[in-house]
mmCIF file of C-alpha atoms and ligand atoms in Angstrom:
data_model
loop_
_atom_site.group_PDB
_atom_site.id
_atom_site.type_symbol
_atom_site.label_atom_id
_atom_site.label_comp_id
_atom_site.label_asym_id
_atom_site.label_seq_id
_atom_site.Cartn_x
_atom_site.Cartn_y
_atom_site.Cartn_z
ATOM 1 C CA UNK A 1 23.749 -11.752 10.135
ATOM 2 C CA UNK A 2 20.785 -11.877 8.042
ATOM 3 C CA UNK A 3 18.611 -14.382 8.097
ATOM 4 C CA UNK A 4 18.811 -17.602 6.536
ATOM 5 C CA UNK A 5 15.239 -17.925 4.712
ATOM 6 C CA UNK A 6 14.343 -18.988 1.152
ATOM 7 C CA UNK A 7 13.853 -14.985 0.214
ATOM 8 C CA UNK A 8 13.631 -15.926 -4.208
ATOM 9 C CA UNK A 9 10.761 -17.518 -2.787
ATOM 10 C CA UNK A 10 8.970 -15.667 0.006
ATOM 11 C CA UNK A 11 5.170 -14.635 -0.102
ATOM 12 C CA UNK A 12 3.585 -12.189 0.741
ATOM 13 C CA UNK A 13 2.630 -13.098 4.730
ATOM 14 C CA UNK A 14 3.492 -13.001 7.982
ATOM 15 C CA UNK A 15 6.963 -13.840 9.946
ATOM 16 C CA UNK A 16 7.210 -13.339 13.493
ATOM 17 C CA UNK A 17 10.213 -10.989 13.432
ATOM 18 C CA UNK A 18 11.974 -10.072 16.976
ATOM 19 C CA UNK A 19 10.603 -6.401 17.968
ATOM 20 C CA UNK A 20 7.983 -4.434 17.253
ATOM 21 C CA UNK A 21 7.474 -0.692 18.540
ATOM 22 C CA UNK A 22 4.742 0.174 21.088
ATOM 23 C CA UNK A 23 3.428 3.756 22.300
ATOM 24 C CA UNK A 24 0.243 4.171 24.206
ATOM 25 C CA UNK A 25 -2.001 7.262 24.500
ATOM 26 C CA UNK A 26 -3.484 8.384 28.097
ATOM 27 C CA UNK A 27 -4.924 11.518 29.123
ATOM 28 C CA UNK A 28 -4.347 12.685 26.369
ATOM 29 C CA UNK A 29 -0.725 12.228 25.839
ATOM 30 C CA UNK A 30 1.024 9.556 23.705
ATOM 31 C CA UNK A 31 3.967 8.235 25.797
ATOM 32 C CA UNK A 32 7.750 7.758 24.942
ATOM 33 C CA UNK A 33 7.118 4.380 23.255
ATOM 34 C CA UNK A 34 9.351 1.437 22.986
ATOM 35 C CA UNK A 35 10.682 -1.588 21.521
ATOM 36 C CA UNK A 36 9.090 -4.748 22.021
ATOM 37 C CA UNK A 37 9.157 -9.036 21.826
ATOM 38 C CA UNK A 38 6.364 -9.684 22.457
ATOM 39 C CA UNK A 39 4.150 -10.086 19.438
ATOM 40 C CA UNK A 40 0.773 -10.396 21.534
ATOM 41 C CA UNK A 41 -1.692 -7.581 22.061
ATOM 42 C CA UNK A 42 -4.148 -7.328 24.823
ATOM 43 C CA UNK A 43 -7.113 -5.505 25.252
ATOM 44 C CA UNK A 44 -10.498 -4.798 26.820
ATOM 45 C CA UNK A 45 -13.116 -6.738 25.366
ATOM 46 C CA UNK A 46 -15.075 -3.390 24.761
ATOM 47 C CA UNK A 47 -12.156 -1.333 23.461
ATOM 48 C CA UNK A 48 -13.062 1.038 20.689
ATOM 49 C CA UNK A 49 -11.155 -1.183 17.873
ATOM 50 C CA UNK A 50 -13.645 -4.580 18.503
ATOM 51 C CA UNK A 51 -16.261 -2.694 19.455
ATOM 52 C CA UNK A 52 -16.771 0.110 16.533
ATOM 53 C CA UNK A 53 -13.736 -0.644 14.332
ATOM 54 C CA UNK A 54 -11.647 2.500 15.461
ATOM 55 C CA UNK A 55 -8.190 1.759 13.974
ATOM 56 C CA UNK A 56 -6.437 2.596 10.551
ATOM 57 C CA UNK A 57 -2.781 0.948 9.373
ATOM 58 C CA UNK A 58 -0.094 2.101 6.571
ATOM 59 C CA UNK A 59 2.276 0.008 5.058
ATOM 60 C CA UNK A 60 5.839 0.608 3.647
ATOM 61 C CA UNK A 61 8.879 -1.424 2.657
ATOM 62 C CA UNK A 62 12.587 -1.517 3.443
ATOM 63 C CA UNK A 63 15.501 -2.990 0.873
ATOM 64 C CA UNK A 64 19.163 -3.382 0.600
ATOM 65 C CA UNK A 65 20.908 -2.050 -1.641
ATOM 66 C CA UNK A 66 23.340 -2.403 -4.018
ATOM 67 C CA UNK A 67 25.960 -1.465 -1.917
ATOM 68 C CA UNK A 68 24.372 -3.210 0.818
ATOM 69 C CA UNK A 69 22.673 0.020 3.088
ATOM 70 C CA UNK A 70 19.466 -0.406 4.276
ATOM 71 C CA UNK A 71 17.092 1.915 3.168
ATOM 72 C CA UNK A 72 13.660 2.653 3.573
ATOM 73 C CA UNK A 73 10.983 4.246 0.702
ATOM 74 C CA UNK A 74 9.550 7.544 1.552
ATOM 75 C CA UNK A 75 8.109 7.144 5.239
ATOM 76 C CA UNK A 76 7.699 10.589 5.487
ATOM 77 C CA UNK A 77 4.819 10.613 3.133
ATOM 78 C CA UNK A 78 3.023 7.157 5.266
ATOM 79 C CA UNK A 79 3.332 9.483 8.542
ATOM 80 C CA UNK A 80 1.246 12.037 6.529
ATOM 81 C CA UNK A 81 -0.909 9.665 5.584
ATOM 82 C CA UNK A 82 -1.511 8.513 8.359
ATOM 83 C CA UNK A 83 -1.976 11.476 10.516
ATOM 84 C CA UNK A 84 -4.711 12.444 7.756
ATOM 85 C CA UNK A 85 -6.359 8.610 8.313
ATOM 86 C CA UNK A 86 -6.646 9.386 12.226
ATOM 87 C CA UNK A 87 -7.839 13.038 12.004
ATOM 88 C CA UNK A 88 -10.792 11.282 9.906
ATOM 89 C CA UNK A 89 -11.504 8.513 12.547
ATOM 90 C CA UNK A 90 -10.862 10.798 15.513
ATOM 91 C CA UNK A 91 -7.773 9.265 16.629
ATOM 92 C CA UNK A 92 -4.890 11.066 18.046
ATOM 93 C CA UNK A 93 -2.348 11.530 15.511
ATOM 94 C CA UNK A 94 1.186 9.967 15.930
ATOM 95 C CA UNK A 95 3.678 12.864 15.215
ATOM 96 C CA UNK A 96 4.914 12.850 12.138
ATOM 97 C CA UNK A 97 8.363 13.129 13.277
ATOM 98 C CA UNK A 98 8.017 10.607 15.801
ATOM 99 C CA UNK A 99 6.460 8.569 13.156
ATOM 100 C CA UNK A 100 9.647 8.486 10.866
ATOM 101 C CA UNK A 101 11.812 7.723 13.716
ATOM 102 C CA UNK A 102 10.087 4.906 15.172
ATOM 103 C CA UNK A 103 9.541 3.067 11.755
ATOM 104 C CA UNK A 104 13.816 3.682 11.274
ATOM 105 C CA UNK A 105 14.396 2.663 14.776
ATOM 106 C CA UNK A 106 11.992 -0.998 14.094
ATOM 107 C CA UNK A 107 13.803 -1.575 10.971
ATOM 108 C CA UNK A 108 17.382 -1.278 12.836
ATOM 109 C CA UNK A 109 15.664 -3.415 15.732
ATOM 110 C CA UNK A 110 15.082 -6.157 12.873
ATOM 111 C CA UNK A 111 17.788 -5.367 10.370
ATOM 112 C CA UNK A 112 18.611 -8.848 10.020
ATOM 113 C CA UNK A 113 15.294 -9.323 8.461
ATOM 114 C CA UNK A 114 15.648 -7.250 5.713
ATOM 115 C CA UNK A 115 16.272 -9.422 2.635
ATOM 116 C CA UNK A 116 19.653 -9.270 1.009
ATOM 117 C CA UNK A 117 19.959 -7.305 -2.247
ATOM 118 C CA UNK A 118 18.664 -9.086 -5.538
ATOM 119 C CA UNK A 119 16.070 -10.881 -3.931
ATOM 120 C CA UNK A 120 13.069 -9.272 -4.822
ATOM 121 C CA UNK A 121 12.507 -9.547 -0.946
ATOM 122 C CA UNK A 122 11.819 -6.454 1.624
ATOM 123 C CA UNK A 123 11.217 -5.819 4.933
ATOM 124 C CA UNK A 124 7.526 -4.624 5.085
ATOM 125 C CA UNK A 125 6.799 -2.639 7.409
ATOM 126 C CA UNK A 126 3.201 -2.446 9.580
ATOM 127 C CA UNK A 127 2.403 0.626 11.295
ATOM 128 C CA UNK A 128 -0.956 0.775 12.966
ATOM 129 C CA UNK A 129 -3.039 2.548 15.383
ATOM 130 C CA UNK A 130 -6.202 1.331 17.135
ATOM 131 C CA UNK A 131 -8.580 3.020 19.829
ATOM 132 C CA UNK A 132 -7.827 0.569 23.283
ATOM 133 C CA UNK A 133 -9.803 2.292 25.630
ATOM 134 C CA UNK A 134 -13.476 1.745 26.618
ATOM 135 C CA UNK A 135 -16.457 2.614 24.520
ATOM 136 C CA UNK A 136 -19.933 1.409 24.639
ATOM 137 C CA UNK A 137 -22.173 4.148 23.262
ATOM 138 C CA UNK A 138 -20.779 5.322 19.981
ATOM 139 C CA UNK A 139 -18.139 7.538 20.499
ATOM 140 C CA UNK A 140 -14.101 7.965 19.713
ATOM 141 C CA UNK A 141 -12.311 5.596 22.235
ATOM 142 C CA UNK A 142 -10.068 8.000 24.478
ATOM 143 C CA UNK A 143 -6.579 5.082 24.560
ATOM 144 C CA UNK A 144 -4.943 4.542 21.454
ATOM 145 C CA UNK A 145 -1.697 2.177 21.067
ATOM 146 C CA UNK A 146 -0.018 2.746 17.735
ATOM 147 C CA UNK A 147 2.276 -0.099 17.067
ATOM 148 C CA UNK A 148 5.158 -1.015 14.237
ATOM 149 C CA UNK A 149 5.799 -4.109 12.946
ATOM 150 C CA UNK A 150 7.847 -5.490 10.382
ATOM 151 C CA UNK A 151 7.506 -9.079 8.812
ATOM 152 C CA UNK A 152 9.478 -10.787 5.471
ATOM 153 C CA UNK A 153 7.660 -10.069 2.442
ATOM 154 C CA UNK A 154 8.144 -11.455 -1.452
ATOM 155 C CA UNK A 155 5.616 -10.625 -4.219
ATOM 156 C CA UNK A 156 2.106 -9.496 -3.545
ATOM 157 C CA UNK A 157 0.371 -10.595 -6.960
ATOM 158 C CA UNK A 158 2.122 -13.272 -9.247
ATOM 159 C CA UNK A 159 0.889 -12.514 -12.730
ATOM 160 C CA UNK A 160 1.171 -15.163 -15.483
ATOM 161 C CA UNK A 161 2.979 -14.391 -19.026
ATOM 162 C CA UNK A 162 0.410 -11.776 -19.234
ATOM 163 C CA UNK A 163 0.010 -9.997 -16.085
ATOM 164 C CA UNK A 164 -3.095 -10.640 -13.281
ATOM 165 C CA UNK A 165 -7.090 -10.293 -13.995
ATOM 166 C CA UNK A 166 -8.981 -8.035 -12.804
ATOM 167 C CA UNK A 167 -12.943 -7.874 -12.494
ATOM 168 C CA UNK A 168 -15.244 -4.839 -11.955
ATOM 169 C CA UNK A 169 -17.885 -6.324 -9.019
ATOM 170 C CA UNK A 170 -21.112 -5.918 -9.575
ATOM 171 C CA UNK A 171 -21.559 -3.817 -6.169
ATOM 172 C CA UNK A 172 -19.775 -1.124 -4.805
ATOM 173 C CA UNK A 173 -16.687 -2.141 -2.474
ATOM 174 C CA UNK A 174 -19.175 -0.863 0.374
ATOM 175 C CA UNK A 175 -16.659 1.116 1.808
ATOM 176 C CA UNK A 176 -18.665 3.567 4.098
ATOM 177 C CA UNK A 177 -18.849 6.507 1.644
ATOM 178 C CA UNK A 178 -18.033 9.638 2.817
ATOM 179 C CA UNK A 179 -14.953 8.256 4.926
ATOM 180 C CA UNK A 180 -12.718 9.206 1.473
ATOM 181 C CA UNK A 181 -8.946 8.654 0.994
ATOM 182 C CA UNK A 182 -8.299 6.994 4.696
ATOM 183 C CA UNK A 183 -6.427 3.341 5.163
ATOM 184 C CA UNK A 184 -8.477 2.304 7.538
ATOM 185 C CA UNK A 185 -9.851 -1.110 8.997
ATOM 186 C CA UNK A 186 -13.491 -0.729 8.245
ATOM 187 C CA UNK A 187 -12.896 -0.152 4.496
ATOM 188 C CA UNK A 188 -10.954 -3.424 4.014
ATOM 189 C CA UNK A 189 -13.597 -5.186 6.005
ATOM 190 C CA UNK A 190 -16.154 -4.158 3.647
ATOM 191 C CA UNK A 191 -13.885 -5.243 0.463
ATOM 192 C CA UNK A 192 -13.357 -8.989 1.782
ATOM 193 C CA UNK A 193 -16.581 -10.415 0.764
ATOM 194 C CA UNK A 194 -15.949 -9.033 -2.918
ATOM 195 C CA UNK A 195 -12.511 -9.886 -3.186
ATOM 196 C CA UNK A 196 -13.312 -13.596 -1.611
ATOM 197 C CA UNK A 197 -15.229 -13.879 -4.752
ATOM 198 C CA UNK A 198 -13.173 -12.554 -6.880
ATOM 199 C CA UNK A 199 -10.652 -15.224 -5.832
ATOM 200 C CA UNK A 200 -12.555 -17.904 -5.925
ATOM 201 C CA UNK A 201 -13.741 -16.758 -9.610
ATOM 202 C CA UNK A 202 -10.117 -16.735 -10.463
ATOM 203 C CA UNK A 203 -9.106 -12.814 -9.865
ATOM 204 C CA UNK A 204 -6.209 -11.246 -8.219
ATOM 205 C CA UNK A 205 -8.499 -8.207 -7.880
ATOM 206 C CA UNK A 206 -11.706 -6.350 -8.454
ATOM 207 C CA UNK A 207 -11.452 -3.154 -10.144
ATOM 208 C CA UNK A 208 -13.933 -0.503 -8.478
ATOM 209 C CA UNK A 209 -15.606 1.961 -10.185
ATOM 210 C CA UNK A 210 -16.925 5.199 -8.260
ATOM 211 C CA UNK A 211 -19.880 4.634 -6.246
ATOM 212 C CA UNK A 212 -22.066 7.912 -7.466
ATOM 213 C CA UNK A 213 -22.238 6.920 -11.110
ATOM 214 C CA UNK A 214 -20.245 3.122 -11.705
ATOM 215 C CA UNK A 215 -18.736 4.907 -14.878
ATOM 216 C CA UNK A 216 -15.142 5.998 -13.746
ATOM 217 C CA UNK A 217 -12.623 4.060 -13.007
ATOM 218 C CA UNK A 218 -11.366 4.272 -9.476
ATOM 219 C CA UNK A 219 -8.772 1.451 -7.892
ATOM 220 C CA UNK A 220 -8.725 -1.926 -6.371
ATOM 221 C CA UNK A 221 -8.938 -2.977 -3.113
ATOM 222 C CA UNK A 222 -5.353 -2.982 -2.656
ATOM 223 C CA UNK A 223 -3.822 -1.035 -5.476
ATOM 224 C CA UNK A 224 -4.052 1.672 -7.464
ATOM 225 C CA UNK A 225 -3.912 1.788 -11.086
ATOM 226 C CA UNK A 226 -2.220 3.600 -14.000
ATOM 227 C CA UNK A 227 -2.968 2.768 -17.998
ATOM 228 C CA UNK A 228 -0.286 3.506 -20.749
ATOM 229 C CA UNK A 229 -2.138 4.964 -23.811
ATOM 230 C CA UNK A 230 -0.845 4.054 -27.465
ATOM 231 C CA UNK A 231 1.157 7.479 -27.323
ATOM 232 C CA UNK A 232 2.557 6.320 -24.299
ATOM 233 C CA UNK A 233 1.194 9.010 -21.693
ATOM 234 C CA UNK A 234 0.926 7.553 -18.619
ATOM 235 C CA UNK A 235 -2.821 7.996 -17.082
ATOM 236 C CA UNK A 236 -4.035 7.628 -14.100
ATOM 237 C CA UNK A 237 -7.452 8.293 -12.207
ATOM 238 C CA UNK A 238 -8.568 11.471 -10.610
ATOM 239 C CA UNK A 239 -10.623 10.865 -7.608
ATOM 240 C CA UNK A 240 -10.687 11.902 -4.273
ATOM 241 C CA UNK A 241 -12.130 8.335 -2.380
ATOM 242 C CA UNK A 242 -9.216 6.448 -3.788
ATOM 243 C CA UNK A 243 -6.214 5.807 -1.186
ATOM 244 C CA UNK A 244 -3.277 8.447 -2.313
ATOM 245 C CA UNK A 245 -0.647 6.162 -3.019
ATOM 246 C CA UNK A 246 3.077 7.148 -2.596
ATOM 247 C CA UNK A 247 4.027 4.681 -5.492
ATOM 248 C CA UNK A 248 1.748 5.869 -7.572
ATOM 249 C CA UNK A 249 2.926 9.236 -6.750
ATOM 250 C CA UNK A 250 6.185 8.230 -7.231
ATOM 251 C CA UNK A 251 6.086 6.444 -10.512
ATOM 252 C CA UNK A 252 3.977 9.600 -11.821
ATOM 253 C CA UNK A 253 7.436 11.605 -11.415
ATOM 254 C CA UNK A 254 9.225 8.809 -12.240
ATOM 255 C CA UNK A 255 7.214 9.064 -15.850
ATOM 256 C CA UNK A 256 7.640 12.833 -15.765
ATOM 257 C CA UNK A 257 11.315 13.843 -15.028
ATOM 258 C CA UNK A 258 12.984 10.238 -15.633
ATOM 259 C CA UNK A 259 11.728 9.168 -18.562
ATOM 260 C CA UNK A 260 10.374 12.508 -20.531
ATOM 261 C CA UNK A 261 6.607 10.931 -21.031
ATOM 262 C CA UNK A 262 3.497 12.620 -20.170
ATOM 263 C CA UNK A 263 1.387 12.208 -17.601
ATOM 264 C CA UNK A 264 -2.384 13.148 -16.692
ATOM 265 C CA UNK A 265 -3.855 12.808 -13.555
ATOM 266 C CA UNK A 266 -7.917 12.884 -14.498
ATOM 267 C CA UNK A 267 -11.108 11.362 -14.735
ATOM 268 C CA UNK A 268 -11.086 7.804 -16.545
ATOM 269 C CA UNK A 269 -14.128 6.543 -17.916
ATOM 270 C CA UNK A 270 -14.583 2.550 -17.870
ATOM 271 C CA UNK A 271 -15.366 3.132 -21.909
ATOM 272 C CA UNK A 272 -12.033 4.308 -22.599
ATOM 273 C CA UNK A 273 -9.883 1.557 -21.437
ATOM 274 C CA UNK A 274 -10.799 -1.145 -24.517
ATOM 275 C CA UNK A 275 -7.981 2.389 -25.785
ATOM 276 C CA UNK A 276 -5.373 1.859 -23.758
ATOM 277 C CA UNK A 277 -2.035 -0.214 -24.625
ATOM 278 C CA UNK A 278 -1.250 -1.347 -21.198
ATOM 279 C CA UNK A 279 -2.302 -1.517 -17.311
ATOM 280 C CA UNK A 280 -0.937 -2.155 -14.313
ATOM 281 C CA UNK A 281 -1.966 -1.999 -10.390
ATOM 282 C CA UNK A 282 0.423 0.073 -8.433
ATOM 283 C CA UNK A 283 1.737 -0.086 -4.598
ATOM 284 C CA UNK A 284 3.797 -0.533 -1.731
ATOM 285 C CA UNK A 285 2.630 -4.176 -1.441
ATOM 286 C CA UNK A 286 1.880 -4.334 -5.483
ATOM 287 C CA UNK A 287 4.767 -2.462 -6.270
ATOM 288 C CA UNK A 288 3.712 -2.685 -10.300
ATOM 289 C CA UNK A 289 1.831 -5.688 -10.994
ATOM 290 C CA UNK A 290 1.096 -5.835 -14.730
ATOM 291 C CA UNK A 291 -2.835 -6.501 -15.569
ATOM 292 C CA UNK A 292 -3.768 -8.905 -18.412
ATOM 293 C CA UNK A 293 -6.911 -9.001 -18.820
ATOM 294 C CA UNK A 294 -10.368 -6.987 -17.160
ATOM 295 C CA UNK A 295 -13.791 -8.918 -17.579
ATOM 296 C CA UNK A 296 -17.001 -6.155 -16.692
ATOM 297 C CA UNK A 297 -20.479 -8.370 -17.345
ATOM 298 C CA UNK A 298 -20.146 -9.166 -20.319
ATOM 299 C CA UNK A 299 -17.131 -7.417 -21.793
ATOM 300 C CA UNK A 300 -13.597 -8.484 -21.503
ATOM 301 C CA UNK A 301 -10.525 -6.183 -21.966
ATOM 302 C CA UNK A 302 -7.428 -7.862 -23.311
ATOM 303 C CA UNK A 303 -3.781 -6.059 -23.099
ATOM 304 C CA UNK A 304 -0.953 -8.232 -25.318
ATOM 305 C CA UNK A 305 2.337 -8.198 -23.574
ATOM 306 C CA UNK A 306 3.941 -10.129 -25.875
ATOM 307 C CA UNK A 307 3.996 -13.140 -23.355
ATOM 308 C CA UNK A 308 6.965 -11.138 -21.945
ATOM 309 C CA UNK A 309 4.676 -10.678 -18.948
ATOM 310 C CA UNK A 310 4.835 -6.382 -18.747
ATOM 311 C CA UNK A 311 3.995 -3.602 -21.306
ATOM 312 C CA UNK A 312 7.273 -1.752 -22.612
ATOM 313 C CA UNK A 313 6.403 1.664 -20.484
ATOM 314 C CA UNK A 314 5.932 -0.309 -17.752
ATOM 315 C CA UNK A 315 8.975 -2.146 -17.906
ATOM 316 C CA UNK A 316 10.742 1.173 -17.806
ATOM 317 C CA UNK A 317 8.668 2.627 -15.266
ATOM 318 C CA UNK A 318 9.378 -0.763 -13.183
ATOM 319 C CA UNK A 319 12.834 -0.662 -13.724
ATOM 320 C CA UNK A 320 13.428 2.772 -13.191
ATOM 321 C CA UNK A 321 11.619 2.788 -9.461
ATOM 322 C CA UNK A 322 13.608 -0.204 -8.459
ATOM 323 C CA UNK A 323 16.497 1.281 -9.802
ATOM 324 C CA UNK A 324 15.809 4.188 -7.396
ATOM 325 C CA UNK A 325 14.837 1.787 -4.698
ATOM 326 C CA UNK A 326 17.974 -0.335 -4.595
ATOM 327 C CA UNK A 327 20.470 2.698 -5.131
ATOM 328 C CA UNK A 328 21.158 2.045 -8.635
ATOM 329 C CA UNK A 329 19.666 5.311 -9.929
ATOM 330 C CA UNK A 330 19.921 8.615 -8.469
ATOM 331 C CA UNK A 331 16.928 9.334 -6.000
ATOM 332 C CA UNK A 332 15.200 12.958 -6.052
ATOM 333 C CA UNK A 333 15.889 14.577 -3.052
ATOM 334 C CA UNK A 334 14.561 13.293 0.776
ATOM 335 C CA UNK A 335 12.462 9.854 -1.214
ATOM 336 C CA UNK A 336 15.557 7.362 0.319
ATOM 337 C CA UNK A 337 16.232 7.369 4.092
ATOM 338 C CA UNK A 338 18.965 5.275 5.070
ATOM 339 C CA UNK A 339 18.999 3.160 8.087
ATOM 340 C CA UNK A 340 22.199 4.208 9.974
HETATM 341 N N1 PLP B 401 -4.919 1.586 -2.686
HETATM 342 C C1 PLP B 401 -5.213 0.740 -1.700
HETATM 343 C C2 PLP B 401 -6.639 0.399 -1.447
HETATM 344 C C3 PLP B 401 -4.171 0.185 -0.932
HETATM 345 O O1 PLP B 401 -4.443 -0.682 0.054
HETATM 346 C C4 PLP B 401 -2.838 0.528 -1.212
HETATM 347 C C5 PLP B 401 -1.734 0.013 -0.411
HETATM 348 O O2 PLP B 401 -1.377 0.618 0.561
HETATM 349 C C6 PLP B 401 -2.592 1.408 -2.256
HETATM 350 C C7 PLP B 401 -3.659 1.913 -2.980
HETATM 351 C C8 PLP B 401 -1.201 1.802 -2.615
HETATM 352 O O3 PLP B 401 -0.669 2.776 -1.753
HETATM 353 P P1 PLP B 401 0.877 2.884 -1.482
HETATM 354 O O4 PLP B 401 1.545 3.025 -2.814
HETATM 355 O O5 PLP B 401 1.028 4.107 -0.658
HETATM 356 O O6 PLP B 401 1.284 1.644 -0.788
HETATM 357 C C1 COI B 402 0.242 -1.929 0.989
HETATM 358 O O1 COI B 402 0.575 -1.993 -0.190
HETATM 359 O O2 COI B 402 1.010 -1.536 1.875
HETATM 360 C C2 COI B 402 -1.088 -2.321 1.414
HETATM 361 O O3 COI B 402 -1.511 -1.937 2.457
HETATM 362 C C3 COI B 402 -1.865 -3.197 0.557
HETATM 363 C C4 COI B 402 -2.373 -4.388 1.276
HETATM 364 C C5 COI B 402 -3.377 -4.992 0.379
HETATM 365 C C6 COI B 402 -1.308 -5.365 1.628
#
């Protein structure tokens, strides 16, 4: 029976839910893996992860649907991800196979957690892999666990009549450069001191520009972004040490083959928003947050939605992802995988 929670009203945080998946790597070898209660992790006090931040995450959602299946959004493409994240940090990768599987097999462990359908509630799911074993000089760790959970989740940003506000920071998000496209620990360490402050200034984000040059237009510390030009093509930035989103990816096509509009992938210089008709931060956690407004120094960018809260393009591209999501639209081909 599912669970009897406020979902219309959820955040986005953390519920205990009642297993999580566990697999440990040992001379060199990941084991079977398993389901587990307990919540708790233990660890060396010198393990890689505490010691030399060795551990990366990814993070996907799973629905009901319309006609009440449970599915979940494209996990093939976090497993990819992810193996890419630990070939960068010199972790052992996860299988990709094995990956998929144990993310179905923690949703089914906690299916009663996933919210029922017209919530605007999912079941987010938490994989994540950390080095366990013993360093001291700086080196990979040689014991990994990679563990799944999955906790409750409702919106990520809650944007006004006219969408959130961003700010670009006036230093770089100190991400060690170099590490590129990689989810990983470390790189959200280095973004909390900016986004503290943009918080307390009254932003849901800070918009980063690219570190070589602070002209182009690169992604926030939790989202990507798209912009809607006034001739409705649907842009998006071009960079290589932004995190590859899978929304993002998937509204591009979304924009492409559902809905007939352009698209370009490319270079976005900060200059040429002020052009654009609309914005809006994309992901799993975002899903598409609307932006309002973007203050740089001394310049502020306004968007108008109308006080209808999302640009018209973005509507459709909201609509039309969700529609895909909850089985009210036809997916493409291998993007739904249903919980049997
Ligand atoms: N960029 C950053 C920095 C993120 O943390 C996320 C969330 O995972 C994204 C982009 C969006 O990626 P995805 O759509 O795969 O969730
Ligand atoms: C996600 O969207 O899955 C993320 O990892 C973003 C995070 C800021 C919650």
């Amino acid at each position: 029976m599912v669970k009897d929670i406020d979902w219309a009203n959820l955040g986005f945080g953390y519920v205990k839910t009642d297993y999580r998946f566990v697999a440990n790597y040992k001379n060199g070898a990941w084991d079977e893996g398993q389901l587990s209660t307990d919540e708790k992790v233990v660890i060396n006090e010198c393990a890689g992860v505490l010691q030399y931040a060795q551990t990366c995450f990814e993070g996907m959602k799973a629905y009901r649907t319309v006609d009440n299946k449970v599915v979940c959004f494209r996990p093939d493409l976090n497993a990819k991800r992810m193996a890419d994240t630990a070939r960068r940090l010199v972790m052992p990768v996860f299988p990709e196979n094995r990956y998929v599987e144990a993310v179905l097999k923690t949703i089914k462990a906690n299916i009663d957690w996933v919210p029922p359908y017209g919530t605007g509630a999912a079941l987010y799911l938490r994989p994540y892999m950390f080095g366990s074993g013993i360093v001291i000089g700086v080196k990979p760790a040689q014991e990994f666990q990679f563990r799944i959970f999955a906790t409750p989740v409702g919106a990520y940003f809650k944007g006004g009549a006219n969408g959130v506000a961003l700010r670009v920071p006036d230093f770089d998000r100190a991400a060690p450069r170099g590490t590129g496209h990689v989810k990983a620990g470390l790189n959200y360490a280095m973004s909390l001191y900016p986004i503290q402050e943009a918080h307390e200034h009254g932003y849901a984000e800070n918009l980063y520009l690219d570190s070589a040059t602070r002209t182009y237009v690169e992604e926030t510390g939790g989202a990507n972004v798209i912009f809607i030009t006034k001739d409705n093509v649907v842009v998006t930035p071009k960079s290589n040490t932004i995190l590859p989103s899978v929304t993002r990816r998937s509204l591009m096509y979304v924009a492409e083959h559902y809905l007939g509009l352009k698209v370009e992938e490319r270079a976005i210089p900060f200059e040429e928003i002020s052009e654009f008709k609309e914005c809006a931060l994309c992901g799993t956690a975002a899903v598409l947050s609307p932006v309002g407004r973007i203050d740089n120094k001394e310049q502020t960018i306004e968007f108008d939605y109308n006080n209808k809260g999302i640009g018209e393009i973005s509507k459709k591209l909201y609509d039309t992802l969700l529609g895909i999501q909850m089985g009210l639209i036809e997916a493409p081909e291998g993007w739904i995988r249903e919980i049997e």
